[in-house]
Tab-separated table of C-alpha atoms and ligand atoms in Angstrom:
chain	number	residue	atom	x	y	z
A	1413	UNK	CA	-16.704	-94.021	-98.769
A	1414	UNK	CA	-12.998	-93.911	-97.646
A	1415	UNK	CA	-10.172	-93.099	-99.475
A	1416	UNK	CA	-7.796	-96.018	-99.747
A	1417	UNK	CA	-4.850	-92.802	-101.051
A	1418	UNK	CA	-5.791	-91.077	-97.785
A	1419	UNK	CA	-6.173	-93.477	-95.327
A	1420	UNK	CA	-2.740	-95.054	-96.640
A	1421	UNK	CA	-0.907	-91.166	-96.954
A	1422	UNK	CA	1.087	-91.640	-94.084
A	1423	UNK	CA	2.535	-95.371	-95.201
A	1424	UNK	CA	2.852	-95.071	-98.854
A	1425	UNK	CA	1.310	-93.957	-102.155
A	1426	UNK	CA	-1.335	-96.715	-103.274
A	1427	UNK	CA	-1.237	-97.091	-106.985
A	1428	UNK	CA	-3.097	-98.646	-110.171
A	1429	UNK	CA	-2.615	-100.327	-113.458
A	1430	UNK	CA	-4.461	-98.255	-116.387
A	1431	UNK	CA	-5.070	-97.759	-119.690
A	1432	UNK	CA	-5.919	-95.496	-122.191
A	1433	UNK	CA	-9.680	-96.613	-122.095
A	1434	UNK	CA	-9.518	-97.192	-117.865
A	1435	UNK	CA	-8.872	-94.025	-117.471
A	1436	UNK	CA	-11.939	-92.887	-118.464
A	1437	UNK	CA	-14.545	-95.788	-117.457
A	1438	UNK	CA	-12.885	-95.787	-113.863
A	1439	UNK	CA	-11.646	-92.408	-113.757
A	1440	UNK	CA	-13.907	-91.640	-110.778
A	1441	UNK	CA	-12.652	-94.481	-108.856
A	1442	UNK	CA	-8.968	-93.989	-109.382
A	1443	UNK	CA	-9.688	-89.808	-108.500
A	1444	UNK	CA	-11.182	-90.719	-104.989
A	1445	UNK	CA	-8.533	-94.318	-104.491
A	1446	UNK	CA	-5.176	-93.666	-105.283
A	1447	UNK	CA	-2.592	-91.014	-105.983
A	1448	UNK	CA	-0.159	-93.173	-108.214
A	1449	UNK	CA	-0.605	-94.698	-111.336
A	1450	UNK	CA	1.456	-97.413	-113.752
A	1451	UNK	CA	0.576	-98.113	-117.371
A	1452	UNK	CA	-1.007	-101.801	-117.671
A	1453	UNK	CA	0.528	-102.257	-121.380
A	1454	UNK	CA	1.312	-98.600	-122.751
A	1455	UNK	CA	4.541	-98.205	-121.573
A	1456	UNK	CA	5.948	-101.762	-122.890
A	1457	UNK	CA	8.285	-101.672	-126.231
A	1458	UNK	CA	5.835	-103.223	-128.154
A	1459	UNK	CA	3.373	-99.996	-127.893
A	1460	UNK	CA	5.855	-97.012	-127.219
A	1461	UNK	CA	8.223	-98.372	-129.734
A	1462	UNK	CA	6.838	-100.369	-132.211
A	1463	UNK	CA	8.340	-99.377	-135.508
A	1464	UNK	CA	12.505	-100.030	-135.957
A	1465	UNK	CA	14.765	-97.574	-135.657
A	1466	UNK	CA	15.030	-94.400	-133.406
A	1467	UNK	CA	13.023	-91.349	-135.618
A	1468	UNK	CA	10.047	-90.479	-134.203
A	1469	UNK	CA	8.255	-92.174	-136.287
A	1470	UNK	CA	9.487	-95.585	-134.578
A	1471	UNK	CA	8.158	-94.391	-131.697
A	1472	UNK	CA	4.158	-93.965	-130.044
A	1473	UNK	CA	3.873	-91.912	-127.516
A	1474	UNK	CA	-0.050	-91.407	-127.488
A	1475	UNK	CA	-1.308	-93.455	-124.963
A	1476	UNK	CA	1.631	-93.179	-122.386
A	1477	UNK	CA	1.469	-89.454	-122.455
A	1478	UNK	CA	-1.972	-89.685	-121.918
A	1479	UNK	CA	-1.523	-91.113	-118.876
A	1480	UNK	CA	1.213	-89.281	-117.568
A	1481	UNK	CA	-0.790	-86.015	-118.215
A	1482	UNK	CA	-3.919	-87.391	-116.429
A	1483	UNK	CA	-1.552	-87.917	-113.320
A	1484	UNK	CA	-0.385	-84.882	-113.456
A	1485	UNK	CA	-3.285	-82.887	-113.817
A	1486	UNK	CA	-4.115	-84.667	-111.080
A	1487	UNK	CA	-1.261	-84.918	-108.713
A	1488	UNK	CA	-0.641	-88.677	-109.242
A	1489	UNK	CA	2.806	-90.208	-109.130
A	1490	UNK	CA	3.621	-92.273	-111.926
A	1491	UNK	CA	5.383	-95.910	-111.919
A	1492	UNK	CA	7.323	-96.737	-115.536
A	1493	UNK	CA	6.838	-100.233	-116.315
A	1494	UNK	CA	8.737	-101.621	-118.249
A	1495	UNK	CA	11.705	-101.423	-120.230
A	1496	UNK	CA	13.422	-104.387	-120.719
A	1497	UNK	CA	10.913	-107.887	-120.691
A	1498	UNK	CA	11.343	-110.644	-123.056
A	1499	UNK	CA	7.417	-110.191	-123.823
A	1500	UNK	CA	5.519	-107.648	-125.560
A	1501	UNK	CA	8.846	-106.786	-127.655
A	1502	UNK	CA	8.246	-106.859	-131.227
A	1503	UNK	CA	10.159	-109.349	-133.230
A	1504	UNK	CA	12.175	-106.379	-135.073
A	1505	UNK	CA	14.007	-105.954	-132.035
A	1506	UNK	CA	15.529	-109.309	-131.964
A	1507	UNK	CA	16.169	-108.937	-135.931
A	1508	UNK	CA	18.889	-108.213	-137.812
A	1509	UNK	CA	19.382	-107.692	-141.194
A	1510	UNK	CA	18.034	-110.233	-143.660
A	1511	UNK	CA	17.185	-113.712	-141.341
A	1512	UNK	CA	19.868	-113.587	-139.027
A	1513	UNK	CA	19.547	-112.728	-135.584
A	1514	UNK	CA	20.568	-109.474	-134.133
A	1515	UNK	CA	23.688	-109.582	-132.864
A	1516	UNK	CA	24.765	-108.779	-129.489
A	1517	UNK	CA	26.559	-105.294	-129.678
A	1518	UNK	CA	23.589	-104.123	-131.988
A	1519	UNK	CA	20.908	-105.277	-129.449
A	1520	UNK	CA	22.651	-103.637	-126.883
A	1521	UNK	CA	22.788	-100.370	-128.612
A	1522	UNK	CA	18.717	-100.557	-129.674
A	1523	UNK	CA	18.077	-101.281	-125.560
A	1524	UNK	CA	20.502	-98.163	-124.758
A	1525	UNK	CA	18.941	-95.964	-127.734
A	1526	UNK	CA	14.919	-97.188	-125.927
A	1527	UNK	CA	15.943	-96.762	-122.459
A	1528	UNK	CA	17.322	-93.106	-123.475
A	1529	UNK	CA	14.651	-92.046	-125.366
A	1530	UNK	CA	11.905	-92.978	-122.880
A	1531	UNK	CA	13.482	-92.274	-119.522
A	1532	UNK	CA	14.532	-88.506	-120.897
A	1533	UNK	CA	10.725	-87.741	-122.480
A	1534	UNK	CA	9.656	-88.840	-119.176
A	1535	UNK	CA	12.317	-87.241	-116.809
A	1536	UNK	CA	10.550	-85.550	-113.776
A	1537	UNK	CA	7.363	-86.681	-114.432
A	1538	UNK	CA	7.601	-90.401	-114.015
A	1539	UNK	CA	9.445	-91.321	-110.442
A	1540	UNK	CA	10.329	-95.246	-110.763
A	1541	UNK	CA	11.334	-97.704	-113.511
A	1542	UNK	CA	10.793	-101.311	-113.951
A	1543	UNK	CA	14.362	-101.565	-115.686
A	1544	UNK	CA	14.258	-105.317	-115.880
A	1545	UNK	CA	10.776	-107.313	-115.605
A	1546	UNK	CA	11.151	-111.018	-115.193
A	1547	UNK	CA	14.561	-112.236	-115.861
A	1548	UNK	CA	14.825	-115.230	-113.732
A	1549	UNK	CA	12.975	-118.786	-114.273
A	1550	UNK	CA	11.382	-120.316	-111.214
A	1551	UNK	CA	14.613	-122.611	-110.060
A	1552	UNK	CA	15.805	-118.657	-109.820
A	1553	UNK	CA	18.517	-119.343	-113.098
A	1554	UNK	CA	18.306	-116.875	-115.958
A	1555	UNK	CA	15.438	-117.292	-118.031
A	1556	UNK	CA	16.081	-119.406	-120.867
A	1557	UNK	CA	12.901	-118.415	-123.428
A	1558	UNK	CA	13.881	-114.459	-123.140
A	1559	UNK	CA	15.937	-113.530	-125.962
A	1560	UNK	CA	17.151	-110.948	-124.039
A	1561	UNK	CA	19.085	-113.626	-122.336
A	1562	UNK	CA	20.065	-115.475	-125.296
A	1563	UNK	CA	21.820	-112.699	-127.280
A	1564	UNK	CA	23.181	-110.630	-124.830
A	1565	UNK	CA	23.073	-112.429	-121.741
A	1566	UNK	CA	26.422	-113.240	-121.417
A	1567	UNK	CA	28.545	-111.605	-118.323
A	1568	UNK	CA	31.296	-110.355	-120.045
A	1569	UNK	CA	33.019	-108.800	-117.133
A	1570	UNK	CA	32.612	-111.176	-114.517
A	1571	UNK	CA	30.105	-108.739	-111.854
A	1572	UNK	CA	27.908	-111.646	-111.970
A	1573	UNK	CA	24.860	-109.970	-114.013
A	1574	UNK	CA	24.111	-110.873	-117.371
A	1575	UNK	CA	25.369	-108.115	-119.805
A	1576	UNK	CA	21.612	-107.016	-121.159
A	1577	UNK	CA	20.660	-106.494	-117.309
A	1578	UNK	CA	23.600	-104.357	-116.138
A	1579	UNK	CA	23.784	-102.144	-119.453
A	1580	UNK	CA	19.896	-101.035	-118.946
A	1581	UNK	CA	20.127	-100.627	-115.310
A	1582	UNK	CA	23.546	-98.315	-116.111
A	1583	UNK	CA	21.902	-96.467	-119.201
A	1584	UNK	CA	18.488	-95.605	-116.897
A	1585	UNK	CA	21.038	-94.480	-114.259
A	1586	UNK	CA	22.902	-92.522	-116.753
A	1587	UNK	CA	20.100	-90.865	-118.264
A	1588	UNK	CA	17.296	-90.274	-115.600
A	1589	UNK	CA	20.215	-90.228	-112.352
A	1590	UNK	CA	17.022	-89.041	-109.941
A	1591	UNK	CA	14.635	-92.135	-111.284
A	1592	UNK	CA	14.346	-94.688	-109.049
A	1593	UNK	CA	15.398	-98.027	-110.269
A	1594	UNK	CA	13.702	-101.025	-109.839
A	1595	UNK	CA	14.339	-105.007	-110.899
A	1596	UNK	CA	10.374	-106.282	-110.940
A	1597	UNK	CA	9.241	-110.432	-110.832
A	1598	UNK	CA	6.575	-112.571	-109.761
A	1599	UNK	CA	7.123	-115.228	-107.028
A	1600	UNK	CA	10.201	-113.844	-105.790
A	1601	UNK	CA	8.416	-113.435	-102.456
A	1602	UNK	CA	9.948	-117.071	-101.321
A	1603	UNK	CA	11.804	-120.261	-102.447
A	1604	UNK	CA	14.293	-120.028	-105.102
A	1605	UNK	CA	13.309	-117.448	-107.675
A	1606	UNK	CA	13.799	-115.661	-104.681
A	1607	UNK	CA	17.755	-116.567	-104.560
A	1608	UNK	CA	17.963	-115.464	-107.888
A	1609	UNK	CA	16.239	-111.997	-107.366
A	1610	UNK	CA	18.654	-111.487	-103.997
A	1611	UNK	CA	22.053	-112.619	-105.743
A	1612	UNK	CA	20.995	-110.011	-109.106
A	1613	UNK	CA	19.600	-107.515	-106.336
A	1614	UNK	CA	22.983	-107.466	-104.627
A	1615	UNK	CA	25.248	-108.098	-107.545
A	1616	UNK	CA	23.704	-104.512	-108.837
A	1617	UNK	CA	23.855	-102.953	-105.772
A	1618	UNK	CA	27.328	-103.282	-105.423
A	1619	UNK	CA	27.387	-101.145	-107.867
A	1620	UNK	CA	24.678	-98.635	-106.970
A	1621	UNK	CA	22.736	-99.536	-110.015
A	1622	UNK	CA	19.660	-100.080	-108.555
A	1623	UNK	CA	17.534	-98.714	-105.956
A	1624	UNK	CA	14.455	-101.108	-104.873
A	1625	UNK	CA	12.971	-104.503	-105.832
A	1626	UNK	CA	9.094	-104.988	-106.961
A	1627	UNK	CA	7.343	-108.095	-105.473
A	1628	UNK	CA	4.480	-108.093	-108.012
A	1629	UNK	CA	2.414	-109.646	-106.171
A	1630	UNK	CA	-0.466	-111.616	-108.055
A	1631	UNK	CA	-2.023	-113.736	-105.194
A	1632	UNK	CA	-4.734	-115.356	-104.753
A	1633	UNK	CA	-6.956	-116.681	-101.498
A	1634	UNK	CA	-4.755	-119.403	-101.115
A	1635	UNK	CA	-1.586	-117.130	-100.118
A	1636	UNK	CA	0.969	-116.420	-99.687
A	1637	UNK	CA	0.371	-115.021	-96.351
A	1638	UNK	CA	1.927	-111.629	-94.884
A	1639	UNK	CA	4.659	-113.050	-92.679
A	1640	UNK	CA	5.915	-114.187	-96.398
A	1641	UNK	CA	5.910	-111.323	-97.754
A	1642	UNK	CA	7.248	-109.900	-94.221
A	1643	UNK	CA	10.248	-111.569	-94.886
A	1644	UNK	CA	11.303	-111.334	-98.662
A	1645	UNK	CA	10.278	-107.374	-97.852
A	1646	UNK	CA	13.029	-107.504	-94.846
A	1647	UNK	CA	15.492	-109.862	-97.056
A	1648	UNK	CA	15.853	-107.170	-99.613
A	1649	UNK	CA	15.324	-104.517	-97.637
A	1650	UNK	CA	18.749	-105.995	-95.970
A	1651	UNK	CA	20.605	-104.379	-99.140
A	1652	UNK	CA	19.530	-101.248	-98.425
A	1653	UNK	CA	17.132	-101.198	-101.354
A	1654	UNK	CA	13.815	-100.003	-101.063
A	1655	UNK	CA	10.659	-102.588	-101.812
A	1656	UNK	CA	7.136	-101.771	-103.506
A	1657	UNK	CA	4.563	-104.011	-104.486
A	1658	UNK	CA	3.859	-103.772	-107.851
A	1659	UNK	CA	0.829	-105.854	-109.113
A	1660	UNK	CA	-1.179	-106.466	-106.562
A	1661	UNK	CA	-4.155	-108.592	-107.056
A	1662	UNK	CA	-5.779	-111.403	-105.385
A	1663	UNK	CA	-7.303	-114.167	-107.631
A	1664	UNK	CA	-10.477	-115.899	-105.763
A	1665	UNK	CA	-9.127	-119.259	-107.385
A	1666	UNK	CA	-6.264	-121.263	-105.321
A	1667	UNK	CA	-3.769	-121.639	-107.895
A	1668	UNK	CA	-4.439	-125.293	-110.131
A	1669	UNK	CA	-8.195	-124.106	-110.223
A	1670	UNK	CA	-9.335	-124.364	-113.082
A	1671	UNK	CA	-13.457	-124.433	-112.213
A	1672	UNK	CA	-15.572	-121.763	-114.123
A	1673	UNK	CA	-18.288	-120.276	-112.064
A	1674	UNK	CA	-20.283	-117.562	-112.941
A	1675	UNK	CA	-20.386	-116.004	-109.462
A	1676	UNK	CA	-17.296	-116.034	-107.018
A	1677	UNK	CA	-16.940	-119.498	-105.175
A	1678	UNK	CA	-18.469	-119.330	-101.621
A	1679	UNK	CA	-16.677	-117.807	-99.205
A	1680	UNK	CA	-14.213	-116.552	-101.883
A	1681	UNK	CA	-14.795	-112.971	-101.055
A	1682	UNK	CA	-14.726	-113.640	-97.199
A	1683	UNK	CA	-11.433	-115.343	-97.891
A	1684	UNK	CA	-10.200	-112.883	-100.305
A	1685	UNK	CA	-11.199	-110.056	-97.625
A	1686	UNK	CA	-8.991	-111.728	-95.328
A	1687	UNK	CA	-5.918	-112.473	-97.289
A	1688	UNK	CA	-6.359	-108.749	-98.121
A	1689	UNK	CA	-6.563	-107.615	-94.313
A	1690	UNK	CA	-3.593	-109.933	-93.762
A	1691	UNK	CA	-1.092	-108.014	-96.270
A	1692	UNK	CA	-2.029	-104.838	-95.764
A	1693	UNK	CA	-1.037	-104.705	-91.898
A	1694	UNK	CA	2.489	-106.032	-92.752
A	1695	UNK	CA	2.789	-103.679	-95.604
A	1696	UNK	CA	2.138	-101.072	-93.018
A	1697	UNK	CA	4.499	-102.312	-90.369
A	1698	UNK	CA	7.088	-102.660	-92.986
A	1699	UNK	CA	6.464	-99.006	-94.209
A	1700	UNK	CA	6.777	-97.945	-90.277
A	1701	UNK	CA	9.906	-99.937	-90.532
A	1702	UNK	CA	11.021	-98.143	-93.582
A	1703	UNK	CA	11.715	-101.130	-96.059
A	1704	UNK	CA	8.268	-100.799	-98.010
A	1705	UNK	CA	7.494	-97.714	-100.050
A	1706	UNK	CA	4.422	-98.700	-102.582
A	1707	UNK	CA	1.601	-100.951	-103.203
A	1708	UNK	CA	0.243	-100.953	-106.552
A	1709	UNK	CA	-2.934	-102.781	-107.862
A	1710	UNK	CA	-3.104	-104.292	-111.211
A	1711	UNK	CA	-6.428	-102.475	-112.305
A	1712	UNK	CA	-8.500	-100.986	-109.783
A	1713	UNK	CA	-12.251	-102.911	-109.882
A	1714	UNK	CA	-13.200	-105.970	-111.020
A	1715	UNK	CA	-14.284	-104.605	-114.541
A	1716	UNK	CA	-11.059	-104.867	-115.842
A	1717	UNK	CA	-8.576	-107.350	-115.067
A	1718	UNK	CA	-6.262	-109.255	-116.841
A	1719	UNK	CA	-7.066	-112.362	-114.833
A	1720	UNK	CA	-10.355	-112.793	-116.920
A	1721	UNK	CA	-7.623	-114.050	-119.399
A	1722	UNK	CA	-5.636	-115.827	-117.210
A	1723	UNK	CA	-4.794	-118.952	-116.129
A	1724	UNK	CA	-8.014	-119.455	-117.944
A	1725	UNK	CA	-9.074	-117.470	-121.223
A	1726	UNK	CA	-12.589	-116.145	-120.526
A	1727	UNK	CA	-12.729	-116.817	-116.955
A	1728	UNK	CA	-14.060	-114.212	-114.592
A	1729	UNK	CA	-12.325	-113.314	-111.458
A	1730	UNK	CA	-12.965	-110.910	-109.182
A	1731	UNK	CA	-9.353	-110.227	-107.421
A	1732	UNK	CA	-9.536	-106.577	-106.644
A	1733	UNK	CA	-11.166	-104.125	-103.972
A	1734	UNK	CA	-13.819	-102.736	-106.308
A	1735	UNK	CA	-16.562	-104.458	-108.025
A	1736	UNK	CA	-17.218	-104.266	-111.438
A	1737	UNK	CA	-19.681	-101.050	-110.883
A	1738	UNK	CA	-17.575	-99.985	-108.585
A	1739	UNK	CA	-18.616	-100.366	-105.507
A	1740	UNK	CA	-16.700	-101.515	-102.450
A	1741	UNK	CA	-16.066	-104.618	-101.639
A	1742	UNK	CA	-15.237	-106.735	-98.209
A	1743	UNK	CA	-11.996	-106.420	-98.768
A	1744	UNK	CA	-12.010	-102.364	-99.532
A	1745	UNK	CA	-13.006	-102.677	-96.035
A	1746	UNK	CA	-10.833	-105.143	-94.390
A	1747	UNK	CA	-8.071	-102.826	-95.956
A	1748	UNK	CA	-9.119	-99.257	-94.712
A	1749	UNK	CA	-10.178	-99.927	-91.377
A	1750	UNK	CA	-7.361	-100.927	-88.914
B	3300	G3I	O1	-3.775	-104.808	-128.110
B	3300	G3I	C1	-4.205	-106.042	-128.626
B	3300	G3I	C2	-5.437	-105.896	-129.457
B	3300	G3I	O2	-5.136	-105.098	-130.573
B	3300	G3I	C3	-5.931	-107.268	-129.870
B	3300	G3I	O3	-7.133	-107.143	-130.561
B	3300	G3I	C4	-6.127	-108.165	-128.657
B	3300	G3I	C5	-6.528	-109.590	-129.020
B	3300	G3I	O4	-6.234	-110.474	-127.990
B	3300	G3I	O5	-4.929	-108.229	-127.953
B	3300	G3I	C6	-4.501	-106.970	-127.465
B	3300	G3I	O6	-3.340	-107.122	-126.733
B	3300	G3I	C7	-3.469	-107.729	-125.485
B	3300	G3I	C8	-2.956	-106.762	-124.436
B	3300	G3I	O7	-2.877	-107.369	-123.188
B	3300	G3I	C9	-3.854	-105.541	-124.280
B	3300	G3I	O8	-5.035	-105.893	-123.647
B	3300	G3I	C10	-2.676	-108.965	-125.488
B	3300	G3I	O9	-3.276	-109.923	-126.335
B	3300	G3I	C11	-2.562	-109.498	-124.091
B	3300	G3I	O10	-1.656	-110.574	-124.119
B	3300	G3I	C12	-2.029	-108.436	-123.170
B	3300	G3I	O11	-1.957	-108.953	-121.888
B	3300	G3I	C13	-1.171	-108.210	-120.956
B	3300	G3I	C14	-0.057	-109.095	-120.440
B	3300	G3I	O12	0.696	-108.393	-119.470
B	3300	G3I	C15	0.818	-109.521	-121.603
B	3300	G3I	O13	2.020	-109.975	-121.241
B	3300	G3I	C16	-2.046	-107.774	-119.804
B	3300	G3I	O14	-2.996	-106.825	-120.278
B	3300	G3I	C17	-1.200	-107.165	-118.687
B	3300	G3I	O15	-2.009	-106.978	-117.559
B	3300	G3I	C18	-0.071	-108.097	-118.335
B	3300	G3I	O16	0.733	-107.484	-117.344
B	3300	G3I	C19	1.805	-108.253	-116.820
B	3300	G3I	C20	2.875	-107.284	-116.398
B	3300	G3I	O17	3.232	-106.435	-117.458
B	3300	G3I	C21	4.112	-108.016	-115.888
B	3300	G3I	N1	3.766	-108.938	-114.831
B	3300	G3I	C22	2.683	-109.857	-115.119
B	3300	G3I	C23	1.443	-109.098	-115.591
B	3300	G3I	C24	0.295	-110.045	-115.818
B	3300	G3I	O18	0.579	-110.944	-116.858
């Protein structure tokens, strides 16, 4: 069998979403696939830092230093995902003493006092941050349900960035200044999330806060197709930032499906083969071009996936390149032979 890592070496490292548990039930996969890996969940405040306050005791490291030993020991790169997200934060964060809600200045002291402590344990061995993860609501305005946004989402100074946004991406800088910096969202790849993402991509640029955009990139058969991604790639690339893909998965159910089936629907995996083939040449023509520099899949075989739990708790779906023992499928090869 080919090796996805090795057939894509000269375009870009090809990475994977794992887990303390994945990396053991897949671990032969990921060994002989891809030389890059990104922690599904264990990096997210809720697991690294789930206790208040900034001992070590507030803090779990377990599960994301497994990881980031396993790449090593392996020559993997890692991705950091994420530090700032309105979900999977733990309601202390957003707490301050007795009922009232944190206030601003305090909240922006806990996120400088996170991003510090993570990005310096993890200095050299982790290459990338997701500083911000989904910021923007689909009309491409700041997200109203983040509390992030609500306490400390002001823009004090005017630079056109909400004040929780531009104080992580300037503590990461600060305290990691090799890391690479990225803002990461979903359906930014078109229409006007994708405003949003540009004017925040630019407004921090102009400051040299960041250096590359994620397109996460959870698809499905219906699209969108590669000249779309072509040209959000090119349209941030324009800032001189670099652009990965960050989540990559392909769901075998057009979005609005909400059907059940125990096996994929017919033709799903053609389809899904050729949706697959369809990216993955423009994500190497946009490498050539030098404006792409990752593609990352959100699990590696279709054993574990979060999209069993999503749009539809329960339902199986079979977006990846792997089966769920592991075996190629259509799409493995619509991707590794060109
Ligand atoms: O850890 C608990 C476990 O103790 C408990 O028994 C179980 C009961 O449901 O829940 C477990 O936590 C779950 C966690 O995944 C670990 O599997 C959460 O319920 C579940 O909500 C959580 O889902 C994750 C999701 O982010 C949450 O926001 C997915 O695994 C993860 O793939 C997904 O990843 C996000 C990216 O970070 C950002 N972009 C979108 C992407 C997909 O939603």
């Amino acid at each position: 069998m080919p090796s996805l890592a090795e057939a894509y070496r000269p375009y870009f490292p090809i990475g994977a979403a794992v887990d303390g548990r994945t990396i053991v039930t897949q671990e032969e996969l990921l060994l002989s696939q891809v030389n890059s890996l990104v922690a599904e969940n264990d990096m997210k405040w809720e697991r690294i830092h789930p206790r208040a306050g900034d001992g070590g005791a507030s803090y779990d490291f377990a599960d994301a230093d497994r990881i980031v030993e396993f790449a090593r020991q392996h020559g993997m790169k890692v991705r950091g995902h994420t530090l700032i997200w309105h979900r999977q934060t733990p309601a202390w964060v957003f707490q301050g003493s007795g009922a009232v809600e944190v206030s601003r200045q305090e909240l922006l002291e806990r996120l400088r006092r996170h991003i510090e402590a993570l990005l310096r344990r993890y200095q050299g061995k982790v290459y990338c941050w997701d500083v911000v993860n989904e910021a923007l609501a689909e009309d491409g305005s700041w997200r109203a349900d983040s509390p992030w946004q609500r306490i400390a989402g002001g823009d004090g100074d005017g630079d056109g960035i909400p004040d929780f946004i531009a104080a992580a991406f300037r503590t990461a800088r600060a305290a990691d200044p090799a890391a690479k910096l990225f803002y990461n969202d979903y359906n930014i790849e078109s229409g006007r999330k994708q405003e949003g993402a540009f004017a925040l991509a630019e407004a921090l640029s102009r400051q040299g806060l960041i250096d590359g955009v994620g397109i996460q990139g959870h698809w499905s058969v219906a699209g969108p197709d590669g000249e779309t991604v072509r040209r959000a790639v090119r349209r941030f690339a324009s800032l001189g930032l670099t652009v990965q893909v960050t989540e990559l998965d392909v769901s075998v159910f057009p979005g609005g499906d909400r059907s059940s089936p125990a096996q994929p629907p017919p033709g799903g995996m053609d389809l899904q083969a050729e949706r697959y083939r369809d990216l993955f040449r423009v994500f190497r023509e946009e490498a050539d071009g030098g404006r792409l520099s990752g593609v990352t899949f959100w699990g590696i075989a279709d054993d574990h996936t979060w999209l069993d739990d999503f749009p539809v708790k329960g339902r199986k779906d079979w977006p990846l390149l792997f089966d769920a023992a592991h075996r190629p499928k259509k799409a493995f090869q619509a991707v590794v032979s060109w």
